[in-house]
PDB file of C-alpha atoms in Angstrom:
ATOM      1  CA  MET A   1       0.085  -0.201   0.188  1.00  0.00           C
ATOM      2  CA  LYS A   2       1.332   3.421  -1.078  1.00  0.00           C
ATOM      3  CA  ARG A   3       1.942   5.915   2.148  1.00  0.00           C
ATOM      4  CA  TYR A   4       1.195   9.655   1.679  1.00  0.00           C
ATOM      5  CA  PRO A   5       2.767  11.120   4.616  1.00  0.00           C
ATOM      6  CA  LEU A   6       1.178  14.143   6.127  1.00  0.00           C
ATOM      7  CA  ILE A   7       4.031  16.526   6.384  1.00  0.00           C
ATOM      8  CA  ALA A   8       3.239  17.667   3.125  1.00  0.00           C
ATOM      9  CA  ALA A   9       0.360  19.415   4.787  1.00  0.00           C
ATOM     10  CA  VAL A  10       1.082  19.444   8.212  1.00  0.00           C
ATOM     11  CA  ALA A  11       2.747  21.684  10.967  1.00  0.00           C
ATOM     12  CA  THR A  12       1.679  20.250  14.230  1.00  0.00           C
ATOM     13  CA  MET A  13       1.668  20.329  18.271  1.00  0.00           C
ATOM     14  CA  ILE A  14       0.662  18.795  21.256  1.00  0.00           C
ATOM     15  CA  GLY A  15      -0.867  20.069  24.462  1.00  0.00           C
ATOM     16  CA  PHE A  16      -2.910  18.762  27.414  1.00  0.00           C
ATOM     17  CA  ALA A  17      -6.581  18.875  27.429  1.00  0.00           C
ATOM     18  CA  SER A  18      -9.579  17.623  29.497  1.00  0.00           C
ATOM     19  CA  CYS A  19     -12.117  15.811  27.162  1.00  0.00           C
ATOM     20  CA  SER A  20     -15.582  16.616  27.546  1.00  0.00           C
ATOM     21  CA  GLU A  21     -18.092  13.544  28.093  1.00  0.00           C
ATOM     22  CA  GLU A  22     -20.785  15.470  26.060  1.00  0.00           C
ATOM     23  CA  ASN A  23     -20.989  14.964  22.326  1.00  0.00           C
ATOM     24  CA  ASP A  24     -17.724  13.461  22.585  1.00  0.00           C
ATOM     25  CA  PRO A  25     -16.564  11.774  18.870  1.00  0.00           C
ATOM     26  CA  ILE A  26     -15.531   8.045  18.783  1.00  0.00           C
ATOM     27  CA  ALA A  27     -13.191   6.648  21.223  1.00  0.00           C
ATOM     28  CA  ILE A  28     -10.880   4.023  19.726  1.00  0.00           C
ATOM     29  CA  GLY A  29      -8.887   1.315  21.698  1.00  0.00           C
ATOM     30  CA  ASP A  30      -8.753   0.688  25.575  1.00  0.00           C
ATOM     31  CA  GLY A  31      -6.767   2.479  28.123  1.00  0.00           C
ATOM     32  CA  ASP A  32      -7.132   5.186  30.801  1.00  0.00           C
ATOM     33  CA  VAL A  33      -5.586   7.675  28.925  1.00  0.00           C
ATOM     34  CA  GLN A  34      -7.405   9.437  25.980  1.00  0.00           C
ATOM     35  CA  MET A  35      -5.689  11.472  23.546  1.00  0.00           C
ATOM     36  CA  ALA A  36      -7.713  13.629  21.446  1.00  0.00           C
ATOM     37  CA  VAL A  37      -6.914  14.002  17.484  1.00  0.00           C
ATOM     38  CA  GLY A  38      -8.148  17.128  15.792  1.00  0.00           C
ATOM     39  CA  VAL A  39      -7.758  18.555  12.307  1.00  0.00           C
ATOM     40  CA  LYS A  40      -7.666  22.439  11.075  1.00  0.00           C
ATOM     41  CA  LEU A  41      -6.394  24.267   8.365  1.00  0.00           C
ATOM     42  CA  ALA A  42      -3.325  26.424   9.001  1.00  0.00           C
ATOM     43  CA  ASN A  43      -3.859  30.116   8.592  1.00  0.00           C
ATOM     44  CA  SER A  44      -2.380  31.090   5.229  1.00  0.00           C
ATOM     45  CA  SER A  45      -2.954  34.607   5.520  1.00  0.00           C
ATOM     46  CA  ASN A  46       1.008  35.090   6.273  1.00  0.00           C
ATOM     47  CA  PRO A  47       1.839  37.653   3.677  1.00  0.00           C
ATOM     48  CA  ASN A  48       5.466  35.881   3.514  1.00  0.00           C
ATOM     49  CA  SER A  49       3.489  32.900   2.306  1.00  0.00           C
ATOM     50  CA  ARG A  50       4.497  31.429  -1.341  1.00  0.00           C
ATOM     51  CA  ILE A  51       0.975  30.532  -1.393  1.00  0.00           C
ATOM     52  CA  MET A  52      -0.205  34.228  -0.883  1.00  0.00           C
ATOM     53  CA  GLU A  53       2.429  35.231  -3.671  1.00  0.00           C
ATOM     54  CA  GLU A  54       0.604  32.856  -6.246  1.00  0.00           C
ATOM     55  CA  GLY A  55      -3.032  33.905  -5.380  1.00  0.00           C
ATOM     56  CA  VAL A  56      -4.283  31.147  -3.267  1.00  0.00           C
ATOM     57  CA  GLN A  57      -6.331  31.075  -0.362  1.00  0.00           C
ATOM     58  CA  ILE A  58      -7.795  27.982   1.133  1.00  0.00           C
ATOM     59  CA  ASN A  59     -10.973  28.717   3.469  1.00  0.00           C
ATOM     60  CA  SER A  60     -12.535  24.785   4.064  1.00  0.00           C
ATOM     61  CA  GLY A  61     -12.364  21.389   3.283  1.00  0.00           C
ATOM     62  CA  PHE A  62     -12.343  17.790   4.242  1.00  0.00           C
ATOM     63  CA  ILE A  63     -10.629  14.549   4.449  1.00  0.00           C
ATOM     64  CA  GLN A  64     -12.615  10.814   4.396  1.00  0.00           C
ATOM     65  CA  VAL A  65     -11.224   8.602   7.018  1.00  0.00           C
ATOM     66  CA  LYS A  66     -11.634   4.689   6.652  1.00  0.00           C
ATOM     67  CA  GLU A  67      -9.356   3.448   8.917  1.00  0.00           C
ATOM     68  CA  ILE A  68      -7.098   4.159  12.295  1.00  0.00           C
ATOM     69  CA  GLU A  69      -3.897   1.963  12.947  1.00  0.00           C
ATOM     70  CA  LEU A  70      -1.843   2.709  16.366  1.00  0.00           C
ATOM     71  CA  GLU A  71       1.404   1.541  16.890  1.00  0.00           C
ATOM     72  CA  VAL A  72       3.095   2.589  20.516  1.00  0.00           C
ATOM     73  CA  GLU A  73       6.384   1.427  21.996  1.00  0.00           C
ATOM     74  CA  GLY A  74       7.086   1.914  25.823  1.00  0.00           C
ATOM     75  CA  GLU A  75       7.528   0.647  29.334  1.00  0.00           C
ATOM     76  CA  ASP A  76       5.143   0.079  32.285  1.00  0.00           C
ATOM     77  CA  ASP A  77       5.293  -2.076  35.470  1.00  0.00           C
ATOM     78  CA  ASN A  78       5.625  -5.283  33.691  1.00  0.00           C
ATOM     79  CA  GLY A  79       8.523  -4.076  31.398  1.00  0.00           C
ATOM     80  CA  ARG A  80       8.912  -2.966  27.833  1.00  0.00           C
ATOM     81  CA  PHE A  81       5.998  -3.461  25.434  1.00  0.00           C
ATOM     82  CA  GLU A  82       4.791  -3.031  21.909  1.00  0.00           C
ATOM     83  CA  ARG A  83       1.101  -2.736  21.167  1.00  0.00           C
ATOM     84  CA  GLU A  84      -0.777  -2.490  17.706  1.00  0.00           C
ATOM     85  CA  ILE A  85      -4.452  -0.765  17.587  1.00  0.00           C
ATOM     86  CA  GLU A  86      -6.558  -1.060  14.182  1.00  0.00           C
ATOM     87  CA  TYR A  87      -9.872   0.316  13.992  1.00  0.00           C
ATOM     88  CA  SER A  88     -12.457   0.652  10.746  1.00  0.00           C
ATOM     89  CA  PHE A  89     -14.804   3.127  11.344  1.00  0.00           C
ATOM     90  CA  PRO A  90     -18.581   1.332  10.757  1.00  0.00           C
ATOM     91  CA  GLU A  91     -19.222   4.515   8.172  1.00  0.00           C
ATOM     92  CA  ILE A  92     -16.894   6.413   6.672  1.00  0.00           C
ATOM     93  CA  LYS A  93     -15.631   9.530   8.812  1.00  0.00           C
ATOM     94  CA  LYS A  94     -15.678  12.921   6.864  1.00  0.00           C
ATOM     95  CA  ILE A  95     -13.679  15.154   8.945  1.00  0.00           C
ATOM     96  CA  ASN A  96     -14.786  18.813   7.837  1.00  0.00           C
ATOM     97  CA  PHE A  97     -12.022  21.557   8.817  1.00  0.00           C
ATOM     98  CA  ASP A  98     -11.433  25.413   8.319  1.00  0.00           C
ATOM     99  CA  GLN A  99      -8.953  27.787   9.605  1.00  0.00           C
ATOM    100  CA  PHE A 100     -10.793  28.096  13.024  1.00  0.00           C
ATOM    101  CA  SER A 101     -11.810  24.888  14.632  1.00  0.00           C
ATOM    102  CA  SER A 102      -9.465  23.132  16.560  1.00  0.00           C
ATOM    103  CA  ASP A 103     -12.064  20.246  18.463  1.00  0.00           C
ATOM    104  CA  ALA A 104     -11.413  16.981  18.822  1.00  0.00           C
ATOM    105  CA  ASP A 105     -12.249  14.610  15.607  1.00  0.00           C
ATOM    106  CA  PHE A 106     -11.725  11.378  17.495  1.00  0.00           C
ATOM    107  CA  PHE A 107      -9.883   9.894  20.627  1.00  0.00           C
ATOM    108  CA  ILE A 108      -7.530   7.387  20.619  1.00  0.00           C
ATOM    109  CA  ASN A 109      -7.424   5.406  24.186  1.00  0.00           C
ATOM    110  CA  ILE A 110      -4.023   4.081  25.452  1.00  0.00           C
ATOM    111  CA  ALA A 111      -2.716   2.357  28.554  1.00  0.00           C
ATOM    112  CA  SER A 112      -0.806   4.725  31.398  1.00  0.00           C
ATOM    113  CA  GLY A 113       2.712   4.034  30.750  1.00  0.00           C
ATOM    114  CA  THR A 114       6.074   5.424  29.672  1.00  0.00           C
ATOM    115  CA  TYR A 115       6.401   5.907  26.104  1.00  0.00           C
ATOM    116  CA  GLU A 116       9.212   5.829  23.592  1.00  0.00           C
ATOM    117  CA  GLU A 117       7.165   6.462  20.228  1.00  0.00           C
ATOM    118  CA  ILE A 118       3.677   6.506  19.370  1.00  0.00           C
ATOM    119  CA  GLU A 119       2.751   6.482  15.515  1.00  0.00           C
ATOM    120  CA  PHE A 120      -0.677   6.168  14.167  1.00  0.00           C
ATOM    121  CA  GLU A 121      -1.664   6.015  10.145  1.00  0.00           C
ATOM    122  CA  VAL A 122      -4.755   7.707   9.064  1.00  0.00           C
ATOM    123  CA  ASP A 123      -5.993   5.831   5.870  1.00  0.00           C
ATOM    124  CA  LEU A 124      -8.423   8.019   3.846  1.00  0.00           C
ATOM    125  CA  ILE A 125     -10.744   6.604   1.134  1.00  0.00           C
ATOM    126  CA  ASP A 126     -12.658   8.261  -1.854  1.00  0.00           C
ATOM    127  CA  HIS A 127     -16.448   7.766  -0.923  1.00  0.00           C
ATOM    128  CA  ARG A 128     -19.734   8.427  -2.624  1.00  0.00           C
ATOM    129  CA  ASN A 129     -18.112   9.964  -5.727  1.00  0.00           C
ATOM    130  CA  GLU A 130     -16.275  12.382  -3.094  1.00  0.00           C
ATOM    131  CA  PRO A 131     -12.180  12.426  -2.866  1.00  0.00           C
ATOM    132  CA  SER A 132     -10.134  11.467  -0.141  1.00  0.00           C
ATOM    133  CA  ILE A 133      -9.162  15.166   0.406  1.00  0.00           C
ATOM    134  CA  TYR A 134     -11.184  18.342  -0.638  1.00  0.00           C
ATOM    135  CA  LEU A 135      -9.980  21.966  -0.311  1.00  0.00           C
ATOM    136  CA  GLU A 136     -11.716  24.682  -1.244  1.00  0.00           C
ATOM    137  CA  GLY A 137     -10.800  28.443  -1.588  1.00  0.00           C
ATOM    138  CA  THR A 138     -10.144  31.190  -4.249  1.00  0.00           C
ATOM    139  CA  PHE A 139      -7.648  32.186  -6.739  1.00  0.00           C
ATOM    140  CA  THR A 140      -6.355  35.733  -7.504  1.00  0.00           C
ATOM    141  CA  LYS A 141      -4.857  36.469 -10.793  1.00  0.00           C
ATOM    142  CA  SER A 142      -2.543  39.215 -11.464  1.00  0.00           C
ATOM    143  CA  ASP A 143      -4.837  41.708 -13.031  1.00  0.00           C
ATOM    144  CA  GLY A 144      -6.591  41.500  -9.430  1.00  0.00           C
ATOM    145  CA  SER A 145      -9.817  39.229 -10.652  1.00  0.00           C
ATOM    146  CA  SER A 146     -10.336  36.002  -8.751  1.00  0.00           C
ATOM    147  CA  VAL A 147     -11.956  32.937  -9.235  1.00  0.00           C
ATOM    148  CA  PRO A 148     -13.319  29.968  -7.127  1.00  0.00           C
ATOM    149  CA  LEU A 149     -10.554  27.102  -6.590  1.00  0.00           C
ATOM    150  CA  ARG A 150     -11.285  23.307  -5.915  1.00  0.00           C
ATOM    151  CA  LEU A 151      -8.791  20.966  -5.111  1.00  0.00           C
ATOM    152  CA  GLU A 152      -9.840  17.008  -5.382  1.00  0.00           C
ATOM    153  CA  VAL A 153      -7.634  14.560  -4.299  1.00  0.00           C
ATOM    154  CA  TYR A 154      -8.014  10.967  -4.869  1.00  0.00           C
ATOM    155  CA  GLY A 155      -6.441   7.868  -4.272  1.00  0.00           C
ATOM    156  CA  ASP A 156      -5.428   5.632  -7.270  1.00  0.00           C
ATOM    157  CA  ASP A 157      -7.204   2.429  -8.457  1.00  0.00           C
ATOM    158  CA  ASP A 158      -4.967   0.166  -6.329  1.00  0.00           C
ATOM    159  CA  ASP A 159      -4.563   1.984  -3.194  1.00  0.00           C
ATOM    160  CA  ASP A 160      -5.628   4.701  -0.809  1.00  0.00           C
ATOM    161  CA  LEU A 161      -4.267   7.740   0.708  1.00  0.00           C
ATOM    162  CA  ASP A 162      -2.432   6.828   3.959  1.00  0.00           C
ATOM    163  CA  PHE A 163      -1.161   9.581   6.533  1.00  0.00           C
ATOM    164  CA  GLU A 164       1.127   8.968   9.069  1.00  0.00           C
ATOM    165  CA  LEU A 165       2.297  10.894  12.157  1.00  0.00           C
ATOM    166  CA  GLU A 166       4.953   9.904  14.935  1.00  0.00           C
ATOM    167  CA  LEU A 167       5.021  11.270  18.503  1.00  0.00           C
ATOM    168  CA  GLU A 168       8.678  11.316  20.269  1.00  0.00           C
ATOM    169  CA  GLY A 169      10.109  12.872  23.151  1.00  0.00           C
ATOM    170  CA  ASP A 170      12.347  15.537  22.900  1.00  0.00           C
ATOM    171  CA  ASP A 171      15.978  14.219  22.088  1.00  0.00           C
ATOM    172  CA  ASP A 172      14.628  10.489  22.145  1.00  0.00           C
ATOM    173  CA  GLU A 173      13.618  11.380  25.744  1.00  0.00           C
ATOM    174  CA  LEU A 174      10.714   8.825  27.070  1.00  0.00           C
ATOM    175  CA  PHE A 175       7.548  10.734  27.859  1.00  0.00           C
ATOM    176  CA  PHE A 176       4.898   9.362  30.642  1.00  0.00           C
ATOM    177  CA  PHE A 177       0.836   9.411  30.085  1.00  0.00           C
ATOM    178  CA  ASP A 178      -1.208   8.693  32.838  1.00  0.00           C
ATOM    179  CA  GLY A 179      -5.155   9.404  33.149  1.00  0.00           C
ATOM    180  CA  SER A 180      -4.346  13.000  34.496  1.00  0.00           C
ATOM    181  CA  ASN A 181      -2.768  14.459  31.542  1.00  0.00           C
ATOM    182  CA  ASN A 182      -4.792  13.794  28.581  1.00  0.00           C
ATOM    183  CA  PRO A 183      -2.818  14.621  25.230  1.00  0.00           C
ATOM    184  CA  PHE A 184      -4.084  16.796  22.197  1.00  0.00           C
ATOM    185  CA  ALA A 185      -2.522  16.207  18.937  1.00  0.00           C
ATOM    186  CA  LEU A 186      -3.852  18.976  16.433  1.00  0.00           C
ATOM    187  CA  MET A 187      -2.861  18.234  12.671  1.00  0.00           C
ATOM    188  CA  GLU A 188      -2.942  21.628  10.774  1.00  0.00           C
ATOM    189  CA  ILE A 189      -2.956  21.500   7.213  1.00  0.00           C
ATOM    190  CA  ASP A 190      -1.025  23.819   5.191  1.00  0.00           C
ATOM    191  CA  ALA A 191      -2.088  23.772   1.951  1.00  0.00           C
ATOM    192  CA  SER A 192       0.686  26.231   1.107  1.00  0.00           C
ATOM    193  CA  LYS A 193       2.989  23.334   0.750  1.00  0.00           C
ATOM    194  CA  TRP A 194       0.815  21.263  -2.031  1.00  0.00           C
ATOM    195  CA  PHE A 195       1.160  24.423  -4.387  1.00  0.00           C
ATOM    196  CA  LEU A 196       4.962  24.837  -4.435  1.00  0.00           C
ATOM    197  CA  ALA A 197       5.250  22.708  -7.560  1.00  0.00           C
ATOM    198  CA  VAL A 198       3.034  25.329  -9.343  1.00  0.00           C
ATOM    199  CA  SER A 199       3.040  28.985 -10.375  1.00  0.00           C
ATOM    200  CA  ILE A 200       0.726  31.705 -10.946  1.00  0.00           C
ATOM    201  CA  VAL A 201       1.043  31.384 -14.831  1.00  0.00           C
ATOM    202  CA  ASP A 202       0.246  27.676 -14.339  1.00  0.00           C
ATOM    203  CA  LEU A 203      -3.102  28.513 -12.481  1.00  0.00           C
ATOM    204  CA  GLU A 204      -3.965  31.428 -14.896  1.00  0.00           C
ATOM    205  CA  ASP A 205      -3.650  29.102 -17.660  1.00  0.00           C
ATOM    206  CA  ALA A 206      -5.872  26.479 -16.365  1.00  0.00           C
ATOM    207  CA  GLU A 207      -8.962  25.639 -17.914  1.00  0.00           C
ATOM    208  CA  LEU A 208     -12.049  26.379 -15.701  1.00  0.00           C
ATOM    209  CA  THR A 209     -15.046  24.311 -15.103  1.00  0.00           C
ATOM    210  CA  ASP A 210     -18.200  26.455 -14.704  1.00  0.00           C
ATOM    211  CA  GLY A 211     -16.285  29.248 -13.849  1.00  0.00           C
ATOM    212  CA  VAL A 212     -14.202  27.430 -11.082  1.00  0.00           C
ATOM    213  CA  LEU A 213     -10.568  26.175 -11.288  1.00  0.00           C
ATOM    214  CA  VAL A 214     -11.159  22.816 -10.614  1.00  0.00           C
ATOM    215  CA  ILE A 215      -7.801  20.584  -9.788  1.00  0.00           C
ATOM    216  CA  SER A 216      -8.325  17.044  -9.880  1.00  0.00           C
ATOM    217  CA  ARG A 217      -7.496  13.690 -11.558  1.00  0.00           C
ATOM    218  CA  ASP A 218     -10.157  14.757 -14.387  1.00  0.00           C
ATOM    219  CA  GLN A 219      -9.642  18.612 -14.582  1.00  0.00           C
ATOM    220  CA  ASN A 220      -5.949  20.283 -15.132  1.00  0.00           C
ATOM    221  CA  ARG A 221      -4.286  16.926 -14.708  1.00  0.00           C
ATOM    222  CA  GLY A 222      -0.851  18.370 -15.238  1.00  0.00           C
ATOM    223  CA  ILE A 223      -1.435  20.856 -12.172  1.00  0.00           C
ATOM    224  CA  TYR A 224      -2.816  17.834 -10.197  1.00  0.00           C
ATOM    225  CA  ASN A 225      -0.062  15.605 -10.776  1.00  0.00           C
ATOM    226  CA  ARG A 226       2.199  17.796  -9.540  1.00  0.00           C
ATOM    227  CA  ILE A 227       0.638  18.839  -6.619  1.00  0.00           C
ATOM    228  CA  LEU A 228       0.137  15.211  -6.015  1.00  0.00           C
ATOM    229  CA  GLU A 229       3.974  14.509  -6.166  1.00  0.00           C
ATOM    230  CA  ARG A 230       4.400  16.831  -3.456  1.00  0.00           C
ATOM    231  CA  ILE A 231       2.645  14.686  -1.089  1.00  0.00           C
ATOM    232  CA  GLU A 232       4.057  11.630  -2.089  1.00  0.00           C
ATOM    233  CA  ASN A 233       7.966  13.126  -1.621  1.00  0.00           C
ATOM    234  CA  SER A 234       7.233  14.790   1.375  1.00  0.00           C
ATOM    235  CA  LEU A 235       8.322  12.818   4.911  1.00  0.00           C
ATOM    236  CA  ASP A 236       6.597  11.595   7.778  1.00  0.00           C
ATOM    237  CA  ILE A 237       5.276  14.162  10.485  1.00  0.00           C
ATOM    238  CA  GLU A 238       6.889  14.201  14.011  1.00  0.00           C
ATOM    239  CA  LEU A 239       4.508  15.225  16.195  1.00  0.00           C
ATOM    240  CA  GLU A 240       6.504  16.937  19.409  1.00  0.00           C
ATOM    241  CA  LEU A 241       5.247  17.471  23.103  1.00  0.00           C
ATOM    242  CA  ASP A 242       4.622  21.015  23.960  1.00  0.00           C
TER     243      ASP A 242
END
């Protein structure tokens, strides 16, 4: 299975937060530590960002999740351990995101202990004729006019998109989790990294579909392939403890 690591889209942080019992998203796995995972868009309004220089502003979107796989290494009172958790959502989970929401989208339960490494893989899937990843925004041309922009990223015929994230302590130090310090992992999708392979000229020359600049496997395929290649060639994400 091909893997498309999330660093192409993400800069992230880990903090600590309590979890409300009301309207909680689904929890995966067993254990007294509940790690919340949320997805949001990074703020692309930085004037130094190349995405702004090229006239692209991303405002909203979604990913569609099929399965979560978790691998942990560490030690507890019984010695060293390695554990794996695999969870398939009973229904495909669509996670909508924007620049403002940083709420938890799902939880992963793990046992108290001292951890060396926590890795989890987010397996995406095309579903109901919708792509695995969808982004929506605007493209402003050099003459000041603008058009709606849409990016649709699909898995190929044989493989789905798999995002991998990794959490390690600073300088490979161990880190301790128990029920009193539930961690929160925030995945911020920075779409500017996806547009580094295209220029404003590329986008101005792109074909419009009913007035919308659609970038997908069916529209503006050349631009789409270059953006997809940016995802494929990126490195794995390392989540850091705050």
